[in-house]
Coordinates of C-alpha atoms in Angstrom, one line a residue:
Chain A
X5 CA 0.0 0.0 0.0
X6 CA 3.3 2.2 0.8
X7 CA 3.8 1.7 -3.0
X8 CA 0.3 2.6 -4.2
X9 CA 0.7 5.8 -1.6
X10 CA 4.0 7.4 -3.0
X11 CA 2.5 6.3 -6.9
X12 CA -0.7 8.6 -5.9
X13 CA 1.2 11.5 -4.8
X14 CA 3.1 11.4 -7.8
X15 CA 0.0 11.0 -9.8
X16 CA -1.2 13.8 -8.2
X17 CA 1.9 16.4 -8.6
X18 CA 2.3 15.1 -12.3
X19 CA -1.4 16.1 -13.1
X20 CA -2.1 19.0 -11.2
X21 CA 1.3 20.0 -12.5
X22 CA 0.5 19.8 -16.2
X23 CA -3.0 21.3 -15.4
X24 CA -1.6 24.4 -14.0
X25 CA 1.1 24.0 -17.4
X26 CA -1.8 24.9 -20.0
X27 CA -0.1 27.3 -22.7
X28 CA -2.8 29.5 -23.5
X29 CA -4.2 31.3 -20.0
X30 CA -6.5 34.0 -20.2
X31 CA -4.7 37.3 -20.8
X32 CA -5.5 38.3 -17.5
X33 CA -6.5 41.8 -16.4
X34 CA -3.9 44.1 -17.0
X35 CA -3.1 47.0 -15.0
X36 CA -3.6 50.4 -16.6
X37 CA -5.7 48.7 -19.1
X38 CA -7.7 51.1 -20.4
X39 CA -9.8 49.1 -22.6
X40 CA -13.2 47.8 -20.9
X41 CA -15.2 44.8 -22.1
X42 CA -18.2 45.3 -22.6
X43 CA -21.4 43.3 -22.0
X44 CA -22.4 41.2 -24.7
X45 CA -24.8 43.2 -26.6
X46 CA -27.0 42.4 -29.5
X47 CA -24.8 42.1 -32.9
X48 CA -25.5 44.4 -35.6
X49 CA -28.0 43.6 -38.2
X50 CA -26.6 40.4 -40.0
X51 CA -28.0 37.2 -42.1
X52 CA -30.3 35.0 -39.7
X53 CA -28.9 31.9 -38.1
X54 CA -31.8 30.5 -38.1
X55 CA -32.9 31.1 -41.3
X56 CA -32.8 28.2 -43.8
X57 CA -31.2 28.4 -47.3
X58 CA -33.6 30.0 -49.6
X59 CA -33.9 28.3 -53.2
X60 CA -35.1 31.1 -54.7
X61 CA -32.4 33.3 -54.2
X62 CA -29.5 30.7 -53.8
X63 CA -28.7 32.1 -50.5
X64 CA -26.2 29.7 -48.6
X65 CA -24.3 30.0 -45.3
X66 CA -20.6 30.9 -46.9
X67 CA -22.7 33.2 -49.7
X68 CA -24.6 35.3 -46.0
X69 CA -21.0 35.5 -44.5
X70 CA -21.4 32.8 -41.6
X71 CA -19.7 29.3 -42.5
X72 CA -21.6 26.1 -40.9
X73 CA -20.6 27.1 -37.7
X74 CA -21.6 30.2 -37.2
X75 CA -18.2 32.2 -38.0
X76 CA -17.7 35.1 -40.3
X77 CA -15.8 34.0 -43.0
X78 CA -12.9 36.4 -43.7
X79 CA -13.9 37.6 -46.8
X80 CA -10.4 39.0 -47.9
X81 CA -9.2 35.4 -47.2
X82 CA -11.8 34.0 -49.7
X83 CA -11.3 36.3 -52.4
X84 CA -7.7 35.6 -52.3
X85 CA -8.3 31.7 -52.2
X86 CA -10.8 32.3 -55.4
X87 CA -7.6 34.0 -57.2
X88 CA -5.0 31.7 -56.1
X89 CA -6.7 28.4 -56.4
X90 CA -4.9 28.1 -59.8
X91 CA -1.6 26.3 -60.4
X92 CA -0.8 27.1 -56.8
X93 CA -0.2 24.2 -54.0
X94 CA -2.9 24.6 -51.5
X95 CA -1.5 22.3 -49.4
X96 CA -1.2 24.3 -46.2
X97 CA 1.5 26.8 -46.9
X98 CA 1.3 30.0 -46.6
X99 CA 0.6 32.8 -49.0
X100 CA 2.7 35.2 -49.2
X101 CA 0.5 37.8 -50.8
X102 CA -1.9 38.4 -47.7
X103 CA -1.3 38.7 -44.2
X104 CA -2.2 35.5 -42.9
X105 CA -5.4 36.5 -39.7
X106 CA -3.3 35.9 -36.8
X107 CA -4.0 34.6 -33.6
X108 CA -3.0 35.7 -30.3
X109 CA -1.6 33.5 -28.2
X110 CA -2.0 34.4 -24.2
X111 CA 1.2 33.1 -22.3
X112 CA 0.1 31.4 -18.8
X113 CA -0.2 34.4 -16.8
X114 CA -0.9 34.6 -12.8
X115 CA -3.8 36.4 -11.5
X116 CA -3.7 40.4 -11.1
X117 CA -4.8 41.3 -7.6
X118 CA -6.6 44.2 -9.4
X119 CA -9.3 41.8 -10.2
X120 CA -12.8 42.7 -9.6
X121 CA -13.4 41.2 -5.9
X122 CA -9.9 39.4 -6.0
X123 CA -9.5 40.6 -1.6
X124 CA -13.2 38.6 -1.8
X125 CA -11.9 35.9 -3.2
X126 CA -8.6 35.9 -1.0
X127 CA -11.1 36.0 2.2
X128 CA -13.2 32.8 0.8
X129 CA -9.9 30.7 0.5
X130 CA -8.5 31.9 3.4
X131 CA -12.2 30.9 4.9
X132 CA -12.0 27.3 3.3
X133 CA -8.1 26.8 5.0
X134 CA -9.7 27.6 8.6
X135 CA -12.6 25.3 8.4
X136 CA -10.1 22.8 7.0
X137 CA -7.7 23.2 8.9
X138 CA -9.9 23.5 12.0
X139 CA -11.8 19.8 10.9
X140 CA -8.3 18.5 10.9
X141 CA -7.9 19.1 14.2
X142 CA -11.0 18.8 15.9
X143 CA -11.6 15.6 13.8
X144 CA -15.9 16.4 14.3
X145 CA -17.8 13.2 13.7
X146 CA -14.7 11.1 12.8
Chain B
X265 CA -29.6 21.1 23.4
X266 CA -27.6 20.0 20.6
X267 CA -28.3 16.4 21.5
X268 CA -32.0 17.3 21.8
X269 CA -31.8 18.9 18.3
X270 CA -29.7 15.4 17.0
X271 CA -32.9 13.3 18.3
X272 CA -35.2 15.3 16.7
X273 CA -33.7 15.6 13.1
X274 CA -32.7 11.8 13.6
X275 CA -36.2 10.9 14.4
X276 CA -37.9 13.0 11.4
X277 CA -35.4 12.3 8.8
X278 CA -33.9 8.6 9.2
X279 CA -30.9 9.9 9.8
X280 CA -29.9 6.6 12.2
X281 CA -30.2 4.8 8.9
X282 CA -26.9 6.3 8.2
X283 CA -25.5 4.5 11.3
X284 CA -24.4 1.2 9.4
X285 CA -20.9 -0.4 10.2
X286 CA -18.7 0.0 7.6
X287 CA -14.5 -1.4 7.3
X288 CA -12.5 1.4 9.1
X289 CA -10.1 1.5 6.1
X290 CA -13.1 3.8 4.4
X291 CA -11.2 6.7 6.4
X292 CA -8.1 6.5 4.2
X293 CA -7.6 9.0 0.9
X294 CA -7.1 5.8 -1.2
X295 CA -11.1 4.8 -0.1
X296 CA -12.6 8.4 -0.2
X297 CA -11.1 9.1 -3.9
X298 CA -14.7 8.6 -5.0
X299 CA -15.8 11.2 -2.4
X300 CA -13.4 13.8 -3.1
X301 CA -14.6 12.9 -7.5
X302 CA -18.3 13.8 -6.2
X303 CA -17.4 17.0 -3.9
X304 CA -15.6 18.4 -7.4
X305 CA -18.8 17.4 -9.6
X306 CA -21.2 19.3 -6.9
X307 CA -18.7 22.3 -7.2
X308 CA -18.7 22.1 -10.6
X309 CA -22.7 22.0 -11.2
X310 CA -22.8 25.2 -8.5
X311 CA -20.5 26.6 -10.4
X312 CA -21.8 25.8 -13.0
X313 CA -25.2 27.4 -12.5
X314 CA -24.0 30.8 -11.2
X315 CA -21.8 30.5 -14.7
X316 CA -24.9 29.9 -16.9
X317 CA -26.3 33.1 -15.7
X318 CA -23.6 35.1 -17.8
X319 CA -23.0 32.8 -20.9
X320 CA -24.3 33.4 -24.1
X321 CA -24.4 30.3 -26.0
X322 CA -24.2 32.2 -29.2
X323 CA -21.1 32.0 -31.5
X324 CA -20.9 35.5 -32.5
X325 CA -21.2 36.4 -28.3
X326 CA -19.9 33.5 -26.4
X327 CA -16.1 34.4 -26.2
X328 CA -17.3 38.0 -25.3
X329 CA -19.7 36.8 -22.8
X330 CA -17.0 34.9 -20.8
X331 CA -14.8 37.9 -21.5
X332 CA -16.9 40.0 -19.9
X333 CA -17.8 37.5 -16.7
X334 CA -13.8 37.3 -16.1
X335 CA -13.4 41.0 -17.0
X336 CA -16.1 43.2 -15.4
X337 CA -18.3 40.9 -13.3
X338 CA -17.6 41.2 -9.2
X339 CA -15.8 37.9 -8.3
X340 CA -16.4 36.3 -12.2
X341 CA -12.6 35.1 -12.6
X342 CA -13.1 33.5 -9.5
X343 CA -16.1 31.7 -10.0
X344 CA -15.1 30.5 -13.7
X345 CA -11.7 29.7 -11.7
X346 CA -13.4 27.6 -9.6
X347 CA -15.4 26.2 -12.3
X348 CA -12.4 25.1 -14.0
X349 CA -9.9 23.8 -10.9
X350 CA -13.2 21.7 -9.9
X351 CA -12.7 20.1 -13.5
X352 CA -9.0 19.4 -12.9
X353 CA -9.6 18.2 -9.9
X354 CA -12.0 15.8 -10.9
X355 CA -9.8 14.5 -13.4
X356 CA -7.4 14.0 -11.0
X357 CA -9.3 12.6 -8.6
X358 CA -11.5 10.2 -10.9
X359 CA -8.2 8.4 -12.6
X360 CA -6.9 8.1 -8.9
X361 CA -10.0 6.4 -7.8
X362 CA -10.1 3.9 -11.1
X363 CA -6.5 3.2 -10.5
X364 CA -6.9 2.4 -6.9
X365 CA -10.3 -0.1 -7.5
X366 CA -7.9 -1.4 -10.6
X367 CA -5.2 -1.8 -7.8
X368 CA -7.6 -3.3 -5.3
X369 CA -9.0 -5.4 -7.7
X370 CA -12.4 -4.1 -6.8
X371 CA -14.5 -4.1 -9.7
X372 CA -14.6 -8.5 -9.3
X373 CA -17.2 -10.5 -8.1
X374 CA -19.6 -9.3 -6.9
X375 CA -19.2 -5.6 -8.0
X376 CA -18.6 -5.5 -12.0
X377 CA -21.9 -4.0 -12.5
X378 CA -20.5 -1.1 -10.4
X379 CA -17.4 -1.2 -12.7
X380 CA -19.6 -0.8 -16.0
X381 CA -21.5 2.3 -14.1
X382 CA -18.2 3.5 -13.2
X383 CA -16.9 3.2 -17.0
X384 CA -19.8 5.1 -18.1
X385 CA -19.9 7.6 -15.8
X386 CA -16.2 8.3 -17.0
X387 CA -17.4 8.6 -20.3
X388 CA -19.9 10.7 -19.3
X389 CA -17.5 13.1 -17.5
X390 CA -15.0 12.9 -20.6
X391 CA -17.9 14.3 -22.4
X392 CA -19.1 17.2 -20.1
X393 CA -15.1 18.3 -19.9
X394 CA -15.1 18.4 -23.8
X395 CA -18.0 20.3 -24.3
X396 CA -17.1 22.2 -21.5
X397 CA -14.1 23.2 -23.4
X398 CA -15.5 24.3 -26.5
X399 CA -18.4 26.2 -25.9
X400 CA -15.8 28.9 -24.5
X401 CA -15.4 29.3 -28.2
X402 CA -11.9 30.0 -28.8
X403 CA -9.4 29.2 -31.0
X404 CA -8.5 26.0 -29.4
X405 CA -12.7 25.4 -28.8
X406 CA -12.9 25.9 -32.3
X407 CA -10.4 23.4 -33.2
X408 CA -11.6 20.9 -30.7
X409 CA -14.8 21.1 -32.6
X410 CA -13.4 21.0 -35.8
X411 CA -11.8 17.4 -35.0
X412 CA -15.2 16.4 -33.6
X413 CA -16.5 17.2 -36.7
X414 CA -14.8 15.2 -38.7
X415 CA -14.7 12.5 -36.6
X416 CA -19.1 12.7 -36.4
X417 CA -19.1 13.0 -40.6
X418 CA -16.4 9.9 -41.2
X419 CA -19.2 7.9 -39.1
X420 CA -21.7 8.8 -41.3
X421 CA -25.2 8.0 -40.4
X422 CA -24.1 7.0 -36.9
X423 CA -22.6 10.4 -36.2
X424 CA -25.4 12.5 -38.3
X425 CA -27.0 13.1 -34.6
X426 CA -23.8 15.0 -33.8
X427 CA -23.2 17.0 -37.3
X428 CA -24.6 20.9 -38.0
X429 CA -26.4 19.2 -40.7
X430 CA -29.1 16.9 -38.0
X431 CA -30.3 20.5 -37.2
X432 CA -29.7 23.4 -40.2
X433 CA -29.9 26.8 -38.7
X434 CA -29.0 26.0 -35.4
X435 CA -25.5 26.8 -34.4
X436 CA -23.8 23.9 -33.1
X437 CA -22.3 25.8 -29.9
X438 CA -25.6 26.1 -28.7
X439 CA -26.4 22.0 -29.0
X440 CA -23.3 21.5 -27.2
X441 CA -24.3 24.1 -24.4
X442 CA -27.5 22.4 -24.0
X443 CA -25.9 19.0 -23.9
X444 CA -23.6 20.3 -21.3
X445 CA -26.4 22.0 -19.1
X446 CA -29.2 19.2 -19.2
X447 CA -28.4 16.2 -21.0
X448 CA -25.1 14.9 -19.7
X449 CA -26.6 16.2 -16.0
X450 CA -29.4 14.0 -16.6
X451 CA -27.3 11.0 -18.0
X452 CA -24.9 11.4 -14.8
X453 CA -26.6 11.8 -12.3
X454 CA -29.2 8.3 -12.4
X455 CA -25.6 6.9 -13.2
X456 CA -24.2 8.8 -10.3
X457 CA -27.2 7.4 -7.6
X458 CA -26.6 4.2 -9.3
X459 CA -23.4 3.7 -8.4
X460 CA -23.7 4.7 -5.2
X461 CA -26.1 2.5 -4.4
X462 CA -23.8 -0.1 -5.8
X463 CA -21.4 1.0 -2.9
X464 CA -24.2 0.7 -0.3
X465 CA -25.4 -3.1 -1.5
X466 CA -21.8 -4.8 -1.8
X467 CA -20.6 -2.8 1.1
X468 CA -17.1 -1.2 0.9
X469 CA -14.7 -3.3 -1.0
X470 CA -12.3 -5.1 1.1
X471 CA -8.8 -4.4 1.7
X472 CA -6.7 -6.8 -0.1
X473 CA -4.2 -6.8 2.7
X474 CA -7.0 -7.9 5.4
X475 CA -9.6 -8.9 3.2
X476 CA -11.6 -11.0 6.1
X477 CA -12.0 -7.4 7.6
X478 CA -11.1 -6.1 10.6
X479 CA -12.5 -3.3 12.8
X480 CA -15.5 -1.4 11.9
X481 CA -17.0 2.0 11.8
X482 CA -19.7 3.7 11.5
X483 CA -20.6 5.1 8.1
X484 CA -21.2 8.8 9.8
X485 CA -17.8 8.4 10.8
X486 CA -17.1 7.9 7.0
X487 CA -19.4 11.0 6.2
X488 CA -17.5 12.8 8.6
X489 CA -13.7 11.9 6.9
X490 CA -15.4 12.6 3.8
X491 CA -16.6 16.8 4.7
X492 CA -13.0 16.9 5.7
X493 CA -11.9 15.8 2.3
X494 CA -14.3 17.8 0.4
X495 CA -13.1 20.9 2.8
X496 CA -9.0 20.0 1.7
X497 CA -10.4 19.8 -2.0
X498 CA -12.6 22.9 -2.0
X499 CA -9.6 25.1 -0.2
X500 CA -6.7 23.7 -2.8
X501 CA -9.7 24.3 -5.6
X502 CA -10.1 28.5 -4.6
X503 CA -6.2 28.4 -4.0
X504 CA -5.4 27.5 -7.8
X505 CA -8.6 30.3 -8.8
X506 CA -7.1 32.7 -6.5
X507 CA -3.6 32.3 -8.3
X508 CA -3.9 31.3 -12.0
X509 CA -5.9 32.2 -14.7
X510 CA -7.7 29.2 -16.6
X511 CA -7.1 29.6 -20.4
X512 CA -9.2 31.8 -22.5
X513 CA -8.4 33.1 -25.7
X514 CA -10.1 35.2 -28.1
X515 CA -12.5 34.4 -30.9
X516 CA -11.4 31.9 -33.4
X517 CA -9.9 32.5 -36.5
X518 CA -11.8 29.8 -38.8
X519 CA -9.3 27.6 -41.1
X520 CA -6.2 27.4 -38.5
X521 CA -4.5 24.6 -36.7
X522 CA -2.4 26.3 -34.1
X523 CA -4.0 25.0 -31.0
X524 CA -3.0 22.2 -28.3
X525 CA -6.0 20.6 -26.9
X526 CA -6.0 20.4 -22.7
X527 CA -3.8 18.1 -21.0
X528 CA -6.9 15.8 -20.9
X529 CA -7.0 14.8 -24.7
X530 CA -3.4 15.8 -25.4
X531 CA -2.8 12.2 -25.9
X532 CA -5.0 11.7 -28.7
X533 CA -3.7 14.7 -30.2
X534 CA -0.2 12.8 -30.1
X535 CA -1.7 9.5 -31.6
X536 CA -3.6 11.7 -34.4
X537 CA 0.1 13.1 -35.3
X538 CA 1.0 9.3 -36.7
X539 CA -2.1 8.5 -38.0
X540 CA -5.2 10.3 -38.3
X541 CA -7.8 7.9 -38.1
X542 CA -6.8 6.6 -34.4
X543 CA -9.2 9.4 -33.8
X544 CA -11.8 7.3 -34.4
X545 CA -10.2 4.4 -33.6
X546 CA -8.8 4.8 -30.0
X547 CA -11.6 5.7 -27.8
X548 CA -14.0 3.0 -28.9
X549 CA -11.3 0.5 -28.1
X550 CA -10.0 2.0 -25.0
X551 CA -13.9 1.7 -23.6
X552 CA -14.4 -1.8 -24.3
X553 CA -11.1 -3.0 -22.8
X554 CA -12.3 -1.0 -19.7
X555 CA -15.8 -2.8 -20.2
X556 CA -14.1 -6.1 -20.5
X557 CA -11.9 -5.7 -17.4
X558 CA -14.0 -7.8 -14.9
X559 CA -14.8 -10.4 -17.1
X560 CA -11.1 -11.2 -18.7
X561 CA -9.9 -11.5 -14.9
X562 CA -11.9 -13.7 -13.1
X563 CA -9.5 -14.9 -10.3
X564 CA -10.5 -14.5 -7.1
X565 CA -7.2 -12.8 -6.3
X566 CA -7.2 -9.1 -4.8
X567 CA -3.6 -8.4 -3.5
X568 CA -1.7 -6.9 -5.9
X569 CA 1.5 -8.6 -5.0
X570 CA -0.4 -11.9 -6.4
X571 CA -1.8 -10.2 -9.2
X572 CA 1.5 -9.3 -11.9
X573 CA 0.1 -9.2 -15.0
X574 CA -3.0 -7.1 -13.9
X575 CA -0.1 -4.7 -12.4
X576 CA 2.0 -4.6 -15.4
X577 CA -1.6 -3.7 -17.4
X578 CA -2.1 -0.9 -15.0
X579 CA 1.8 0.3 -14.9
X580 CA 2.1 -0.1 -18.8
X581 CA -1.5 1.7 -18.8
X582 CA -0.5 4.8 -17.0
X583 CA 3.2 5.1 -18.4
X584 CA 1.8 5.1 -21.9
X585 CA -0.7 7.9 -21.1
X586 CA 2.1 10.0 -19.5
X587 CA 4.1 9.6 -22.1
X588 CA 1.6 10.3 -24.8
X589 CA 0.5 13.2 -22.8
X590 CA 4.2 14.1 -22.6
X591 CA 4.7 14.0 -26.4
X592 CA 1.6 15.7 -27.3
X593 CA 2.5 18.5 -25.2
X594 CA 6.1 19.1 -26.5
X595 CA 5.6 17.3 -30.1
X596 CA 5.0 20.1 -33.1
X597 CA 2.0 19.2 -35.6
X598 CA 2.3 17.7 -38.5
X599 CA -0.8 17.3 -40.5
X600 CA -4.1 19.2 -40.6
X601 CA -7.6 18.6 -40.8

């Protein structure tokens, strides 16, 4: 059981470990940030998602600017694929006549104490140690 | 007055019921791993509510709508932190507690129903952590889906349920919030009472290393270890909140492959890189040699001294996922979908 015991703790350290390893954190709040989020509002007037396909007027998805799954299709990026499609390996490499859309990628970043409610948040952990540490103790009902 | 209080709530709500004698080795971590897997699924469902009253399950304002919960809602990085630490520590927790009834050898005779229950219930909890992970609806939800996808259309008929095509019109984020929010919680949680009940009607397994039994306890006592538990897993779960960030990134950019999935189906991701169709492959086969455990090993053993081919399974088992897991992490891709 000794063997099982020092296997779960290394279970445990290896997992948590590679939890807490995730490349791509949230960009956190930054301090000074100026720019606010704001609440999800209604989008501006655009093709129906709910809306089937008309055959009358040969509306489709890609044709309204949403692809199947509900993403605007970056138009640029089509027309440019319509041009190149001839004589030119489409094979995943790049084109070097458009900027490729980039994506950002967020480095793992620790929480800002600036967060919204973070000395909250630090008084509801701090909460959950005491009682924990208090059962551990006291033992109630064990 | 307390006693007086006891009696009364005892006496109204069957609560001596819960004063059955139970093996005194349930109050060990190794027997309350099951425990500590349910006190990170109720954190997860509260959580989970208080979540679903600031998601919007549309594609053009789900990222933003998470955004703006971490960003500008009092306390909303802590409670999606807490959302997601509760789903790392169940992970954690669940493939402790297989391991250890794999270890114990507690899924044989009489308890392989249990084991079936328990196999599902994984599969179950696989599901809610991958539609968990993409209705976020960033780049690497986008390219979770994308694999999905094309694993539901290379089933054809079979997977049509699970294509945008079953239902035209409807974006598929929102199926997948809705399967989240009420389908796998209704799967999971007969499954969940199931199981349980399993527990109650064989009793506690035995301990291989006493397995006539030796002292007993009762199961309040157990109830009690198991509060303390949950208290250990809740603190360590608002500790990582309070200190780092889960991942979130920003809308996706359709028609890239630049994403890692989590460390949960990393290994997949490394398997794909040889050969694309273990996609579709791997899982179905990984399930039934789960299923099949109880019935290919039929000995009565249970110590796992006795027991070396059943360890070397378990050994090879979880070496090969670290080591997958490993290489997905660090390995570069080499194909697309």
């Amino acid at each position: 059981m000794n063997m099982f015991k020092n296997a779960m703790a290394i279970a445990i350290v290896f997992l948590f470990g590679l939890a807490g390893a995730d490349a791509y954190a949230h960009g956190g709040h930054q301090e000074g940030k100026e720019e606010k989020i704001s609440a999800p509002t209604e989008p501006a007037p655009e093709p129906d998602i709910y809306s089937l396909p008309s055959k009358d007027t040969g509306e489709t998805g890609a044709e309204s600017g949403l692809d199947s799954l509900g993403l605007t299709e970056p138009a640029h990026e089509t027309h440019m694929d319509t041009m190149d499609m001839k004589g030119m390996d489409m094979s995943g490499g790049t084109h070097a006549q458009h900027e490729k859309p980039q994506v950002k990628m967020s480095s793992h970043e620790w929480v800002s104490p600036s967060r919204k409610g973070y000395n909250t948040a630090v008084g509801i952990t701090v909460f959950a140690g005491l009682v924990f540490g208090i059962m551990s103790l006291k033992r109630p009902n064990e | 007055m307390a006693n007086g209080i006891s009696q009364l709530l005892k006496d109204r709500l069957g609560l001596h019921l819960l004063e059955y004698e139970i093996p005194e080795h349930a109050n060990s971590v190794r027997y309350s791993l099951g425990g500590m897997t349910l006190t990170s699924f109720a954190l997860l469902v509260v959580s989970g509510v208080l979540l679903a009253q600031f998601f919007v399950p549309d594609p053009a304002r789900a990222n933003q709508s998470i955004h703006y919960l971490a960003d500008q809602v009092y306390l909303g990085w802590f409670l999606r932190g807490v959302h997601f630490w509760s789903a790392e520590a169940l992970t954690v927790t669940l493939f402790l507690h297989m391991a250890r009834i794999f270890f114990t050898a507690s899924y044989k005779k009489p308890r392989e129903a249990n084991w079936l229950v328990g196999v599902a219930l994984l599969v179950v909890m696989t599901t809610f952590l991958f539609t968990g992970t993409v209705i976020k609806w960033d780049q690497e939800a986008y390219e979770a889906l994308e694999h999905f996808l094309w694993v539901a259309k290379s089933l054809g008929v079979l997977g049509l349920p699970l294509t945008e095509e079953f239902a035209q019109g409807v974006p598929i984020i929102s199926r997948l919030y809705m399967a989240h929010i009420s389908l796998l919680p209704i799967v999971a949680l007969p499954l969940l009472g199931l199981h349980l009940y399993f527990v109650k009607y064989h009793q506690l397994s035995p301990d291989p290393g006493n397995p006539e039994g030796g002292k007993t306890i009762p199961f309040t006592r157990h109830l009690g270890y198991l509060r303390r538990a949950g208290a250990g897993v809740f603190t360590l779960i608002c500790l990582l909140a309070l200190l780092i960030a889960p991942p979130l990134g920003d809308p996706p950019v359709p028609g890239l492959e630049v994403t890692k999935p989590p460390w949960q189906f990393v290994w997949i991701y490394a398997l794909e890189n040889l050969w694309v169709p273990t996609l579709i492959i791997v899982p179905p086969i990984l399930i039934v040699f789960l299923l099949s455990v109880p019935f290919v090993d039929r000995s009565e053993e249970l110590l796992w001294k006795k027991r070396p081919l059943a360890m070397a399974v378990l050994a090879g088992t979880v070496l090969l996922f670290a080591g997958l897991i490993l290489w997905g992490k660090f390995t570069t891709m080499t194909h697309s979908m």
